[in-house]
Coordinates of C-alpha atoms in Angstrom, one line a residue:
X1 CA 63.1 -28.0 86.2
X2 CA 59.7 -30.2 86.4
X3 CA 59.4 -33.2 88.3
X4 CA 57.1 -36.4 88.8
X5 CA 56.9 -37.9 92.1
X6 CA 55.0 -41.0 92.8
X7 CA 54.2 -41.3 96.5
X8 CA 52.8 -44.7 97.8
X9 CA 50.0 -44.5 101.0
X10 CA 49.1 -46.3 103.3
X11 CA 45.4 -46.6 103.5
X12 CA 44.8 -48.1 107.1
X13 CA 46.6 -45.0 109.2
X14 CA 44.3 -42.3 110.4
X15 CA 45.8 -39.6 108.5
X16 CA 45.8 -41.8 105.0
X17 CA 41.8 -41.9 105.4
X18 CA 41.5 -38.1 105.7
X19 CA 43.7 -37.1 102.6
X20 CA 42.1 -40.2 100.4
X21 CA 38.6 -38.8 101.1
X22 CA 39.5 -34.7 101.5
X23 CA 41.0 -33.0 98.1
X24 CA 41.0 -30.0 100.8
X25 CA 43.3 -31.9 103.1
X26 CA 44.9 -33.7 100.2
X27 CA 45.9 -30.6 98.3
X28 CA 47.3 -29.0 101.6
X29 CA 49.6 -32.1 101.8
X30 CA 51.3 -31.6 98.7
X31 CA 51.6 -28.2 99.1
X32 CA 53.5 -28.8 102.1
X33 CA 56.4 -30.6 100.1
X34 CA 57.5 -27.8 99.0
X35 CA 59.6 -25.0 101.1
X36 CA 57.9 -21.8 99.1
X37 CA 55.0 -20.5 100.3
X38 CA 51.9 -22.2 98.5
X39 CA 51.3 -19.1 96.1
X40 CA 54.4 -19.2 94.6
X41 CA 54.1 -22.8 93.1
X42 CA 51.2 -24.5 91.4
X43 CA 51.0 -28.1 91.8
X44 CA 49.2 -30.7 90.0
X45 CA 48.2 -34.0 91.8
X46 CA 46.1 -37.4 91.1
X47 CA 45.3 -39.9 93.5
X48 CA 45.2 -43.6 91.8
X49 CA 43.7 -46.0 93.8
X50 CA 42.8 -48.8 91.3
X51 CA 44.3 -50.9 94.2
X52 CA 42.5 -49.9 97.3
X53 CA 44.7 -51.7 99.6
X54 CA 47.7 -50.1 97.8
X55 CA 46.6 -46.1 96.8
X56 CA 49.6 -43.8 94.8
X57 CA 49.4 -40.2 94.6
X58 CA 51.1 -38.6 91.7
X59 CA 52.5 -35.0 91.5
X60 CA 54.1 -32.6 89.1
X61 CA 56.1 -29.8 90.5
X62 CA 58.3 -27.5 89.0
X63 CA 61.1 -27.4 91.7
X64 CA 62.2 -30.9 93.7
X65 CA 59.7 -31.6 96.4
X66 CA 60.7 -33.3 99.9
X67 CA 58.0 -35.9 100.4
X68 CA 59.1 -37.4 104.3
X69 CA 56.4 -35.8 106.1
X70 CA 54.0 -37.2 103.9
X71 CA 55.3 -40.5 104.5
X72 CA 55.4 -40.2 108.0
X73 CA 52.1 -39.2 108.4
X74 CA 50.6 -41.7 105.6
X75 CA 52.9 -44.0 104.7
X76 CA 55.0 -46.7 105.9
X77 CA 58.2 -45.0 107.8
X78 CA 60.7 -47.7 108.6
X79 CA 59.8 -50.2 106.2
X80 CA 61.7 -51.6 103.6
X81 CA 61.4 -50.4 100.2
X82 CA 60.8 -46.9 98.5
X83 CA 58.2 -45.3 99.6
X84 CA 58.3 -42.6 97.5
X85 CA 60.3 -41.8 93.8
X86 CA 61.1 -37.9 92.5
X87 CA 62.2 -38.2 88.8
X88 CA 63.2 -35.2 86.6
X89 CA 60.3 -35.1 84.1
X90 CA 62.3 -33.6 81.6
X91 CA 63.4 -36.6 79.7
X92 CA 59.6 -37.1 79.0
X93 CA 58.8 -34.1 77.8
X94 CA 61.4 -34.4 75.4
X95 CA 59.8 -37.3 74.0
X96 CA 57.5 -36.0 72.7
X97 CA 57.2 -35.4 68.8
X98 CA 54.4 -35.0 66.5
X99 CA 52.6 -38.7 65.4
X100 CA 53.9 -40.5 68.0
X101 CA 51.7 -42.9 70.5
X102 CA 51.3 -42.9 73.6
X103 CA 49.4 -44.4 76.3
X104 CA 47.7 -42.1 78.6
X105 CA 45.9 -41.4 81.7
X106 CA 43.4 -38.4 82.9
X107 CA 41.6 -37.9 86.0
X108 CA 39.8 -34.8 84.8
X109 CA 36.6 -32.5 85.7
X110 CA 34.5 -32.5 82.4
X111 CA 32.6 -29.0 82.4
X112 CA 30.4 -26.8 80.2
X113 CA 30.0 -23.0 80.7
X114 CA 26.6 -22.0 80.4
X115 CA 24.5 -18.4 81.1
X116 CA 21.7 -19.6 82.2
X117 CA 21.2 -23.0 84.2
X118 CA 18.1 -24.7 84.0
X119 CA 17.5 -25.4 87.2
X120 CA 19.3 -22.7 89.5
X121 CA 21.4 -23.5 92.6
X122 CA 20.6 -20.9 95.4
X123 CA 24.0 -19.4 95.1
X124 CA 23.9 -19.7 91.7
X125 CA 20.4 -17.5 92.2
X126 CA 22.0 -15.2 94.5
X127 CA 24.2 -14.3 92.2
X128 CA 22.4 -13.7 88.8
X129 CA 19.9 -11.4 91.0
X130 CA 23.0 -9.4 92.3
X131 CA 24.5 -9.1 88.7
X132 CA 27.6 -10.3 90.0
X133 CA 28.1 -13.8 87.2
X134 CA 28.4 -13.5 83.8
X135 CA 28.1 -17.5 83.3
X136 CA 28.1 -20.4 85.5
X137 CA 30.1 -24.1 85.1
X138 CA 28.2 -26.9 84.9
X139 CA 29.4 -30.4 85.3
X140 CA 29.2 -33.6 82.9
X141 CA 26.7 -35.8 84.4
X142 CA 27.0 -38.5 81.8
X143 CA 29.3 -40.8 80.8
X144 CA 28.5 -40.3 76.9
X145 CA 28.8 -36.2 77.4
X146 CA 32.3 -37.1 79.5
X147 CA 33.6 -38.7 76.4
X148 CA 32.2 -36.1 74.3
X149 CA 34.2 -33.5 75.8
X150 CA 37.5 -35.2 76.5
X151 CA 37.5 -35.8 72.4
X152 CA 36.7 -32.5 71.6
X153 CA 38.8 -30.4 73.0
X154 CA 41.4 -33.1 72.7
X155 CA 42.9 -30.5 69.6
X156 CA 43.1 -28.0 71.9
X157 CA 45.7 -29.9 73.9
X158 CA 47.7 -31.1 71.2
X159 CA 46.3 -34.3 71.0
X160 CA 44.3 -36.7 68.8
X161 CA 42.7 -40.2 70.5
X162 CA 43.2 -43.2 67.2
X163 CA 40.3 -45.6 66.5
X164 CA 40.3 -48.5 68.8
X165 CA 42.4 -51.0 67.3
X166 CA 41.7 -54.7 65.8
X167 CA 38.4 -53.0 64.6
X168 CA 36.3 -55.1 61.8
X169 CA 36.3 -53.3 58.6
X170 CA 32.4 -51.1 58.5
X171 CA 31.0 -48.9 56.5
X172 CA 30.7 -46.3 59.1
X173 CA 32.9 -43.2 59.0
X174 CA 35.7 -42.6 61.0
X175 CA 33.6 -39.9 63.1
X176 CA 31.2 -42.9 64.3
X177 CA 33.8 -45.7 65.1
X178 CA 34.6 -46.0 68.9
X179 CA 38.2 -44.7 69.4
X180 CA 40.5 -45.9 71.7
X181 CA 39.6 -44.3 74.8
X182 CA 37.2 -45.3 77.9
X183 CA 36.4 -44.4 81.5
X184 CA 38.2 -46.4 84.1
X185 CA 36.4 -44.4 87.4
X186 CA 33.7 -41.6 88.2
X187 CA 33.5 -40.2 91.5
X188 CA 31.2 -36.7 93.0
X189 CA 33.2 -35.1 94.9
X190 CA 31.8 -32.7 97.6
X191 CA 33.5 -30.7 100.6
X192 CA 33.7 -27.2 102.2
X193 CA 36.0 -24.4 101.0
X194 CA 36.1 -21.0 102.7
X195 CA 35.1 -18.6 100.1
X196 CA 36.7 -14.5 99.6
X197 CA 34.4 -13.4 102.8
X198 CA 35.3 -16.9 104.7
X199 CA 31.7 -17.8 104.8
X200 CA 32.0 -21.9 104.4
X201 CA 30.6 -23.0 100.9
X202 CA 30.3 -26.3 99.3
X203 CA 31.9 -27.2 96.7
X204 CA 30.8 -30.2 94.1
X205 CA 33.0 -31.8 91.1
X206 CA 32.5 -34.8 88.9
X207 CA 36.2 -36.4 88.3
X208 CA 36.3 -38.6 85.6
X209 CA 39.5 -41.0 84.9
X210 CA 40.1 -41.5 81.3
X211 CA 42.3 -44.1 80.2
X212 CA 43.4 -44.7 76.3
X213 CA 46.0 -43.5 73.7
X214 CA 46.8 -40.6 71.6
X215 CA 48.5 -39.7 69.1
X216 CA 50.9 -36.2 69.5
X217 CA 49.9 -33.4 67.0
X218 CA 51.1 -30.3 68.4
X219 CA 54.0 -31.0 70.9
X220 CA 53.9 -27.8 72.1
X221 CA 50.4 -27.7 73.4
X222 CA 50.3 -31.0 74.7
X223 CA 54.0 -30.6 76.7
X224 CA 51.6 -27.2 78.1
X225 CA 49.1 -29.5 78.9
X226 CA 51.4 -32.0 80.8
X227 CA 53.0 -29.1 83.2
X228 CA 50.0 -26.8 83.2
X229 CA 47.2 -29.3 83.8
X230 CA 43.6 -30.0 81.9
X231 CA 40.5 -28.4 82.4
X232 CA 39.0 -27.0 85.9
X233 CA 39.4 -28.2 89.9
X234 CA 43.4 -28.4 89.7
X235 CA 44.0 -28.2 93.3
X236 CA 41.3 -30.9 94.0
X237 CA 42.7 -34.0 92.0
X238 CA 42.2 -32.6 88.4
X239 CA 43.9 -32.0 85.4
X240 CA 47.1 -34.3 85.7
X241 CA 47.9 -36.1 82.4
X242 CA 50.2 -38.5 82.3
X243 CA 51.8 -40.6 79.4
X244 CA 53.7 -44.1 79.5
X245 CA 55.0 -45.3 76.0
X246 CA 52.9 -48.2 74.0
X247 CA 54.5 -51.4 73.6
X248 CA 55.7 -50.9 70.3
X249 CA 57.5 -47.8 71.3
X250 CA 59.1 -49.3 74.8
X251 CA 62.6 -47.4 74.5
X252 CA 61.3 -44.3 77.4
X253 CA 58.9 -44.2 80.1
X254 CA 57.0 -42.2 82.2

């Protein structure tokens, strides 16, 4: 059984700086919620700090996590109100049905594969001389080409984004109208991960939170999407979608 937890944190403890600035330290923290060891469950997570003084951390498991440590160590223990909520995310899921609307929000890691990179990284060098890469993944720099890909592969996920709404009537075709989606927050991400041999390598990631609504068309892919995750750097911040219901459709939630 999948769940959604919704953790709140407390910025100004020591600990709460380190997991709001580390995906490394971040991801470990989840991880720890659950009694399996950390191969046996994939998680996906998103930090939401639209309200800096007031950050949430979102999760989806697939078995019922046990969140006190966390809010010990970054929260607010002893304090009134709930500090964290665990929700069966099954209702949701079951929500969903072909042409309906929801809202929705992505934090993703918009990527391109490529063979050959136009300007070369030196591990990404090291690598092509020793044979041992047969492409390499290149990050979205742009806004535009952020957009670009979110709508594109949108399909793929079961998904379409409408036109923005209250649109004056043009001549334009549906392919050059703005649609109902924008970017709420860019961030580069950089830190050390441990590579096969444990030599320390850097890693760097462009998340991207998208913000809009779409319209179900396949709600098999898209429930996928919602327990699997989107796109690349899932155990960094990435990849959790998550719907809410638009106001004229206000009889479930998230």
């Amino acid at each position: 059984m999948p769940y959604l937890s919704r953790i709140r944190i407390n910025p100004l403890r020591a600990r709460s700086r380190l997991l709001l600035t580390s995906p490394r330290a971040m991801h470990a923290a989840v991880q720890g919620s659950l009694p399996g060891l950390p191969q046996e469950e994939r998680t996906l997570w998103r930090l939401d700090a639209d309200n800096a003084h007031r950050p949430q951390l979102l999760v989806v498991t697939a078995s019922r996590p046990d969140w006190t440590h966390l809010v010990e160590q970054a929260g607010w223990p002893g304090a009134d109100g709930e500090h964290y909520a665990v929700r069966d995310y099954s209702p949701l899921l079951r929500q969903i049905e072909a042409g309906r609307t929801f809202a929705f929000r992505l934090t993703a890691n918009p990527v391109q594969n490529t063979r050959r990179p136009d300007k070369l990284t030196p591990r990404q060098a090291q690598h092509l001389e020793a044979g041992q890469s047969r492409g390499f993944r290149l990050g979205h720099r742009t806004a535009k080409a952020q957009l670009n890909w979110f709508l594109t592969r949108a399909p793929r996920w079961g998904m379409e984004v409408p036109l923005a709404p209250h649109l004056e009537e043009t001549s334009a075709s549906d392919e050059e109208r703005p649609r109902d989606i924008r970017i709420v927050a860019r961030s580069r991400r950089t830190f050390g991960k441990a590579d096969l041999t444990g030599k320390e390598m850097q890693v760097v990631l462009n998340a991207v939170t998208f913000e809009g609504r779409m319209r179900v068309t396949d709600p098999v892919l898209l429930g996928e999407r919602l327990l699997a995750g989107i796109g690349p750097a899932k155990a960094y911040g990435c990849g959790l979608l998550t719907l809410a219901p638009v106001p004229e459709q206000a009889g479930g939630g998230e």
